[in-house]
Amino acid sequence: MKLAINGEQKLRTVPFPAYNTIDKQEEEAVLRVLRSGKLSTYIGSWHKDFYGGSEVKALEEEWADFFNVKHAISVNSATSGLYAAIGAIGIEPGDEVIVTPYTMSASATAILLYGGIPVFADVEAEYFCIDPKSIEKLITPKTKAIMAVDLFGQTCDFEELRQIAKKHNLKIIEDAAQAPYGKLGTEFTGTLGDIGVFSLNYHKHIHCGEGGIVVTNDDELAFKIQLIRNHGETVLDAKGYKDKKDLHNMLGFNFRMTEIEAAISRVQLKKLKNLVLERIENVKYLETKLKNLPCLNIPSVRKNSQHVYYVHPLLFNQKNTSLHRNKFIDAVKAELPSTLMREDSPVLLSYGYVKPLYLQPIYQQRVCFGAYPFNLTNRVYKKGDCPTCEDLHFNTLISHEFMRPSMQHKDLDDVVKAFEKVWENKDELI
Ligand SMILES: *Cc1c(COP(=O)(O)O)cnc(C)c1O
């Protein structure tokens, strides 16, 4: 016996380095705000501060400039941003929005919040993003939009998505929470649809604890998002809006970002490019070594695009072994240590990603706000709806976060050695 999962020695016990992008610069930014005493200056009625304070406004200007987009609107999370985006495009009860099931749950709950019906399209076997080929057959007269998620940091097939959207008069919301600084040609991920949403939560490439940014080139959509962010219903009779006829979804929320979060985000934005490039470098290093293992396939990156690796996906090659992926990965995990600052989390390696969303109880039982909005549709959600996604999740996809910028070559070498050790000793697992 050699393998740690069978009780033998682990390949490595020294924890992997912590990933912490916060330093003196963020500290100074926070102190600047604290000392000003103005932790937020938002006012929920018609006033210049309806749009937030100086840090919020500066962040929005810098973000728009960086991503070459007309409007950037800060919010307190990407989840809030997705809610505001679905509201802004005018989704009404019973409207259908086509979405990938392989994503964080909020990409679909945003649709439900406005009474919309999430319709799940299958994903691409090669890239794991929503598959344009599976979208067209799901379009009905009720379809109003596509929610495209740049999963793991890979850009969706926007060339195809835009053609479908144009042909059927659909809006595209791009959930780019996992893909800041991704690119398709010269355009940035997040700016490829009608509205894009970024996340600034603790787990993302850059963060301010919790936060999000919504971007759009459309003035009208931008204004609606700003209204939804800050109690929109209170300003509808004010100067500037009372003549508008379209009052759909103008019920507002408090999705406002604080000045502290905005100040931190401004510093983090300056670090984004280098943090992403380090991830790409680390992935390259890992892939040149891992590609020699017969049980692994290295997934492709879409032509003409930049993958930014929120997660680095791998594929388990079942053709070369009778071993199941899960057994293999459990054994690799057993060889590796925890990560500093994330000591309580399991090793940052897993099989699959999140369970395909339509398999969650709320879809299976069609229960949301009571029976609403599922009572507006005959659609049922069942196992087998998206076979490619299910096969990836239950059999072949492997995801890990070892490419995070703090990892050095010697750390990455240990990751590779753990995979190799388990492969060499796989007979112990069969
Ligand atoms: C993280 C994430 C979100 C939600 O981000 P929050 O800022 O935590 O609300 C939404 N969609 C995707 C794809 C994500 O990865």
Coordinates of C-alpha atoms and ligand atoms in Angstrom, one line a residue, residues 77-79 82 103-104 107 149 175 177-178 199 201 204 211, ligand 1:
S77 CA -23.5 41.7 -4.7
A78 CA -23.6 40.1 -8.1
T79 CA -26.9 38.4 -7.0
L82 CA -28.6 39.9 -11.6
T103 CA -24.0 27.9 -12.7
M104 CA -24.3 29.5 -9.3
S107 CA -28.3 33.2 -12.3
V149 CA -22.8 32.6 -17.8
D175 CA -23.3 36.7 -15.8
A177 CA -19.1 36.9 -12.1
Q178 CA -16.4 34.3 -12.8
S199 CA -19.1 39.9 -8.6
N201 CA -17.4 38.6 -3.3
K204 CA -13.8 36.0 -6.8
G211 CA -20.1 43.5 -3.9
Ligands
LIG1 C1 -20.3 34.2 -7.4 C2 -21.3 34.1 -8.5 C3 -22.6 34.9 -8.4 C4 -23.0 35.6 -7.2 O1 -22.1 36.5 -6.8 P1 -22.4 37.3 -5.4 O2 -21.6 38.5 -5.5 O3 -21.9 36.4 -4.3 O4 -23.8 37.6 -5.3 C5 -23.4 34.8 -9.5 N1 -23.1 34.1 -10.6 C6 -22.0 33.4 -10.7 C7 -21.7 32.6 -11.9 C8 -21.1 33.4 -9.6 O5 -20.0 32.6 -9.7

